[in-house]
Amino acid sequence: MAKLYFLDVTNRDGVQTANLGLSKLEKTMVNIYLNEIGVFQSEFGFPTTRHEAYYLQANLELAAMGVLQPIRLEGWLRAVVPDVERTFKFVPNIKHINLSISTSDQMLQGKFKGTKTQEDIVSMMVDALEAARAHGTETVGVNAEDASRTEMHFLIKFGLAAKEHGASRLRYCDTLGYDNPFTIYDSARTLAESVGIPIELHCHGDLGMAVANSLAGAKGAIDGGQDAYINTTINGIGERAGNADLIATILATTKSKTFGDKYQLGQPLDLTKAWKTSKFASYAFGVPIPINQPGVGANAFAHSSGIHADGVLKDPENYELYSFEELGRGEPDLVETGREICSGQYSGISGFSHIMGQLEVSFDDGRQAEEILELVRYANVEAQRPLVEDELLFIAKYPEITKTLLTLSP
Ligand SMILES: [Zn+2]
């Protein structure tokens, strides 16, 4: 039976969200956390964007070193040949990419202003796909942007052309969050049966159904005989109302009534990293986690009413579907209420040594400490907020990689 995989797009859809962004070090930490959770693939950035090149190369290097393994790192670009060529100029060793192009009549008329026919769309995609494969890519996903507003017969034609030219997957983008669980089930199943390659489900939350649609679409793809790749973002951060939340979608696929019995994961996931990952993304994006967020919200395991409190104390399963321990919660959160020494772009060696000493990191000599401190200063310039422990430990452990991450040369 076909299986279910997670493909996280926080480092692409998440960071292109209005008013939000991540530094290159923060994007790297996101990849590390996704790998720890067991996410199959991270859409780790934009290889046609000059300022991403060093970051993308540094992360591919981390993959080659075994640090970012087994997660697969994949770049997103438009399905046009110049973008493919630019990608391989900036990041020659990238092995996995997704090519995106609009397929709906709305976009053909509204975005391309009628200058492109459906045939033009297919041939642009095929040309880009062939160019990418000529560069030795291992996998190429093809994205149908606004698929949910695209006529099905054209989507099938588009998908078949992609398959014929070697695409690994077809991404069904519900770009505007227009689908509901019933319609996306039908669409994904039809595509799986008619095109015959694995289907990605890319769902947005404009109507509050991103998680439900992801599940229904995955069910459709698997019932149609193909693997399903659900696209998610951490804390659901993404364009407008956001994407399917990673943790909520994992919980929904594994804990909801009977779903996990039939629709199984292609690889195990470790939810004990959920709390740490969600908190980091919240801090790095500067967006609080809603208190009623599934699994990671402040109220997700809070009970005050008499009947509920009594019930949960007698047996947690009375009022909780899953335990907080499963999500890596339960450790007290230590917040400094007295003197605090934190990292900054103007930090000096004394404060820095104090911070690193608390993390039990020691240096060979003063020169090495100065070198790491200099990298920490630069990381602070980019992030404009104190670094978290994991970031400081990363910099101390991988100074050369950090140097590459922090390189911006316009
Ligand atoms: Zn999107």
Short mmCIF file of N, CA, C and O in Angstrom, two decimals, residues 333-397:
data_model
loop_
_atom_site.label_atom_id
_atom_site.label_comp_id
_atom_site.label_asym_id
_atom_site.label_seq_id
_atom_site.Cartn_x
_atom_site.Cartn_y
_atom_site.Cartn_z
N ASP A 333 9.95 25.52 32.11
CA ASP A 333 10.60 26.54 31.27
C ASP A 333 11.30 27.52 32.18
O ASP A 333 10.65 28.19 32.98
N LEU A 334 12.62 27.59 32.11
CA LEU A 334 13.34 28.50 33.01
C LEU A 334 13.45 29.88 32.38
O LEU A 334 13.97 30.04 31.29
N VAL A 335 12.91 30.85 33.04
CA VAL A 335 13.02 32.22 32.57
C VAL A 335 13.82 33.00 33.60
O VAL A 335 13.48 33.00 34.79
N GLU A 336 14.88 33.65 33.17
CA GLU A 336 15.72 34.42 34.09
C GLU A 336 14.96 35.63 34.59
O GLU A 336 14.46 36.42 33.79
N THR A 337 14.85 35.76 35.90
CA THR A 337 14.14 36.93 36.43
C THR A 337 15.09 37.91 37.13
O THR A 337 14.68 38.95 37.62
N GLY A 338 16.37 37.54 37.18
CA GLY A 338 17.34 38.45 37.76
C GLY A 338 18.30 38.94 36.68
O GLY A 338 17.89 39.26 35.58
N ARG A 339 19.59 38.94 37.01
CA ARG A 339 20.58 39.41 36.05
C ARG A 339 20.64 38.48 34.85
O ARG A 339 20.61 37.26 34.98
N GLU A 340 20.70 39.07 33.65
CA GLU A 340 20.76 38.24 32.46
C GLU A 340 21.90 38.70 31.56
O GLU A 340 22.01 39.89 31.27
N ILE A 341 22.75 37.77 31.18
CA ILE A 341 23.80 38.08 30.20
C ILE A 341 23.41 37.35 28.92
O ILE A 341 23.29 36.11 28.93
N CYS A 342 23.15 38.09 27.86
CA CYS A 342 22.76 37.41 26.62
C CYS A 342 23.67 37.87 25.48
O CYS A 342 24.39 38.86 25.59
N SER A 343 23.62 37.12 24.37
CA SER A 343 24.48 37.45 23.23
C SER A 343 23.92 38.65 22.48
O SER A 343 22.72 38.90 22.50
N GLY A 344 24.80 39.38 21.82
CA GLY A 344 24.38 40.53 21.02
C GLY A 344 25.46 40.89 20.03
O GLY A 344 26.57 40.34 20.10
N GLN A 345 25.13 41.80 19.12
CA GLN A 345 26.13 42.14 18.10
C GLN A 345 27.30 42.93 18.67
O GLN A 345 28.32 43.07 18.01
N TYR A 346 27.14 43.47 19.89
CA TYR A 346 28.24 44.22 20.51
C TYR A 346 28.80 43.50 21.73
O TYR A 346 29.43 44.11 22.59
N SER A 347 28.52 42.17 21.84
CA SER A 347 29.01 41.39 22.99
C SER A 347 30.53 41.43 23.08
O SER A 347 31.22 41.53 22.06
N GLY A 348 31.03 41.31 24.33
CA GLY A 348 32.47 41.22 24.56
C GLY A 348 32.84 39.84 25.07
O GLY A 348 31.96 39.02 25.35
N ILE A 349 34.13 39.62 25.22
CA ILE A 349 34.62 38.26 25.53
C ILE A 349 34.20 37.80 26.93
O ILE A 349 33.93 36.61 27.15
N SER A 350 34.09 38.74 27.87
CA SER A 350 33.77 38.33 29.24
C SER A 350 32.34 37.78 29.34
O SER A 350 32.10 36.68 29.84
N GLY A 351 31.38 38.54 28.82
CA GLY A 351 29.98 38.09 28.83
C GLY A 351 29.81 36.82 28.03
O GLY A 351 29.10 35.89 28.44
N PHE A 352 30.50 36.76 26.89
CA PHE A 352 30.39 35.60 26.01
C PHE A 352 30.92 34.34 26.71
O PHE A 352 30.29 33.29 26.68
N SER A 353 32.07 34.47 27.37
CA SER A 353 32.64 33.32 28.08
C SER A 353 31.70 32.85 29.18
O SER A 353 31.55 31.66 29.43
N HIS A 354 31.03 33.81 29.83
CA HIS A 354 30.06 33.47 30.88
C HIS A 354 28.91 32.64 30.30
O HIS A 354 28.54 31.59 30.85
N ILE A 355 28.37 33.10 29.15
CA ILE A 355 27.25 32.39 28.50
C ILE A 355 27.68 30.98 28.10
O ILE A 355 26.99 30.00 28.38
N MET A 356 28.84 30.89 27.44
CA MET A 356 29.28 29.59 26.93
C MET A 356 29.65 28.66 28.09
O MET A 356 29.45 27.45 28.00
N GLY A 357 30.15 29.22 29.18
CA GLY A 357 30.46 28.42 30.36
C GLY A 357 29.21 27.77 30.92
O GLY A 357 29.21 26.60 31.32
N GLN A 358 28.09 28.52 30.90
CA GLN A 358 26.82 27.96 31.38
C GLN A 358 26.36 26.80 30.48
O GLN A 358 25.64 25.92 30.92
N LEU A 359 26.75 26.86 29.21
CA LEU A 359 26.39 25.78 28.28
C LEU A 359 27.44 24.67 28.30
O LEU A 359 27.38 23.75 27.48
N GLU A 360 28.40 24.81 29.19
CA GLU A 360 29.48 23.84 29.34
C GLU A 360 30.31 23.68 28.07
O GLU A 360 30.72 22.58 27.68
N VAL A 361 30.50 24.81 27.39
CA VAL A 361 31.38 24.81 26.22
C VAL A 361 32.70 25.47 26.63
O VAL A 361 32.69 26.56 27.20
N SER A 362 33.80 24.79 26.38
CA SER A 362 35.09 25.41 26.68
C SER A 362 35.90 25.56 25.39
O SER A 362 35.66 24.86 24.42
N PHE A 363 36.84 26.48 25.40
CA PHE A 363 37.64 26.75 24.21
C PHE A 363 39.09 26.38 24.46
O PHE A 363 39.56 26.40 25.61
N ASP A 364 39.81 26.04 23.36
CA ASP A 364 41.22 25.66 23.49
C ASP A 364 42.05 26.82 24.03
O ASP A 364 42.94 26.65 24.86
N ASP A 365 41.75 28.02 23.51
CA ASP A 365 42.50 29.20 23.96
C ASP A 365 41.68 30.46 23.68
O ASP A 365 40.58 30.40 23.12
N GLY A 366 42.22 31.59 24.07
CA GLY A 366 41.53 32.86 23.91
C GLY A 366 41.23 33.19 22.45
O GLY A 366 40.20 33.80 22.14
N ARG A 367 42.14 32.78 21.58
CA ARG A 367 41.95 33.11 20.17
C ARG A 367 40.72 32.39 19.59
O ARG A 367 39.92 32.99 18.87
N GLN A 368 40.59 31.12 19.98
CA GLN A 368 39.44 30.36 19.48
C GLN A 368 38.14 30.97 20.01
O GLN A 368 37.17 31.12 19.28
N ALA A 369 38.14 31.36 21.28
CA ALA A 369 36.96 31.98 21.88
C ALA A 369 36.60 33.26 21.14
O ALA A 369 35.43 33.53 20.85
N GLU A 370 37.62 34.07 20.79
CA GLU A 370 37.39 35.31 20.05
C GLU A 370 36.77 35.03 18.68
O GLU A 370 35.90 35.77 18.22
N GLU A 371 37.26 33.97 18.04
CA GLU A 371 36.74 33.63 16.69
C GLU A 371 35.26 33.27 16.75
O GLU A 371 34.47 33.71 15.92
N ILE A 372 34.91 32.46 17.74
CA ILE A 372 33.50 32.06 17.87
C ILE A 372 32.65 33.27 18.24
O ILE A 372 31.56 33.47 17.69
N LEU A 373 33.17 34.10 19.14
CA LEU A 373 32.43 35.31 19.54
C LEU A 373 32.16 36.20 18.32
O LEU A 373 31.07 36.74 18.18
N GLU A 374 33.15 36.32 17.44
CA GLU A 374 32.96 37.16 16.26
C GLU A 374 31.80 36.62 15.40
O GLU A 374 30.97 37.39 14.90
N LEU A 375 31.72 35.31 15.26
CA LEU A 375 30.62 34.71 14.49
C LEU A 375 29.28 34.95 15.18
O LEU A 375 28.27 35.22 14.53
N VAL A 376 29.30 34.86 16.51
CA VAL A 376 28.06 35.11 17.27
C VAL A 376 27.60 36.55 17.06
O VAL A 376 26.41 36.83 16.89
N ARG A 377 28.54 37.49 17.05
CA ARG A 377 28.18 38.90 16.80
C ARG A 377 27.51 39.04 15.43
O ARG A 377 26.47 39.69 15.30
N TYR A 378 28.12 38.43 14.43
CA TYR A 378 27.54 38.53 13.07
C TYR A 378 26.15 37.89 13.02
O TYR A 378 25.24 38.41 12.38
N ALA A 379 26.00 36.74 13.68
CA ALA A 379 24.69 36.08 13.70
C ALA A 379 23.65 36.98 14.34
O ALA A 379 22.49 37.02 13.93
N ASN A 380 24.08 37.73 15.34
CA ASN A 380 23.17 38.68 15.99
C ASN A 380 22.82 39.85 15.08
O ASN A 380 21.71 40.36 15.13
N VAL A 381 23.78 40.28 14.29
CA VAL A 381 23.50 41.37 13.34
C VAL A 381 22.36 40.94 12.42
O VAL A 381 21.43 41.69 12.15
N GLU A 382 22.41 39.67 11.99
CA GLU A 382 21.39 39.19 11.06
C GLU A 382 20.05 38.96 11.76
O GLU A 382 18.99 39.27 11.21
N ALA A 383 20.09 38.38 12.97
CA ALA A 383 18.84 38.01 13.63
C ALA A 383 18.21 39.16 14.41
O ALA A 383 17.00 39.21 14.59
N GLN A 384 19.02 40.09 14.90
CA GLN A 384 18.53 41.22 15.70
C GLN A 384 17.78 40.78 16.95
O GLN A 384 16.77 41.37 17.34
N ARG A 385 18.25 39.71 17.55
CA ARG A 385 17.70 39.24 18.82
C ARG A 385 18.70 38.25 19.41
O ARG A 385 19.51 37.70 18.66
N PRO A 386 18.71 38.07 20.74
CA PRO A 386 19.69 37.14 21.33
C PRO A 386 19.54 35.73 20.76
O PRO A 386 18.42 35.28 20.49
N LEU A 387 20.66 35.05 20.54
CA LEU A 387 20.61 33.69 20.01
C LEU A 387 20.16 32.72 21.09
O LEU A 387 20.38 32.96 22.28
N VAL A 388 19.54 31.62 20.69
CA VAL A 388 19.14 30.59 21.65
C VAL A 388 20.32 29.62 21.84
O VAL A 388 21.26 29.60 21.05
N GLU A 389 20.23 28.82 22.88
CA GLU A 389 21.29 27.86 23.22
C GLU A 389 21.72 27.01 22.03
O GLU A 389 22.91 26.86 21.74
N ASP A 390 20.72 26.43 21.34
CA ASP A 390 21.04 25.54 20.22
C ASP A 390 21.84 26.26 19.13
O ASP A 390 22.69 25.67 18.47
N GLU A 391 21.54 27.54 18.92
CA GLU A 391 22.28 28.30 17.91
C GLU A 391 23.73 28.52 18.36
O GLU A 391 24.66 28.39 17.56
N LEU A 392 23.90 28.87 19.64
CA LEU A 392 25.26 29.09 20.16
C LEU A 392 26.08 27.79 20.07
O LEU A 392 27.25 27.81 19.68
N LEU A 393 25.43 26.68 20.43
CA LEU A 393 26.13 25.39 20.36
C LEU A 393 26.49 25.04 18.92
O LEU A 393 27.57 24.52 18.62
N PHE A 394 25.56 25.36 17.99
CA PHE A 394 25.82 25.10 16.57
C PHE A 394 27.04 25.88 16.10
O PHE A 394 27.93 25.35 15.43
N ILE A 395 27.08 27.16 16.45
CA ILE A 395 28.20 28.01 16.00
C ILE A 395 29.53 27.50 16.56
O ILE A 395 30.53 27.42 15.85
N ALA A 396 29.51 27.10 17.85
CA ALA A 396 30.75 26.59 18.46
C ALA A 396 31.20 25.28 17.81
O ALA A 396 32.40 25.03 17.68
N LYS A 397 30.23 24.49 17.37
CA LYS A 397 30.56 23.18 16.81
C LYS A 397 30.94 23.27 15.32
O LYS A 397 31.79 22.53 14.85
#
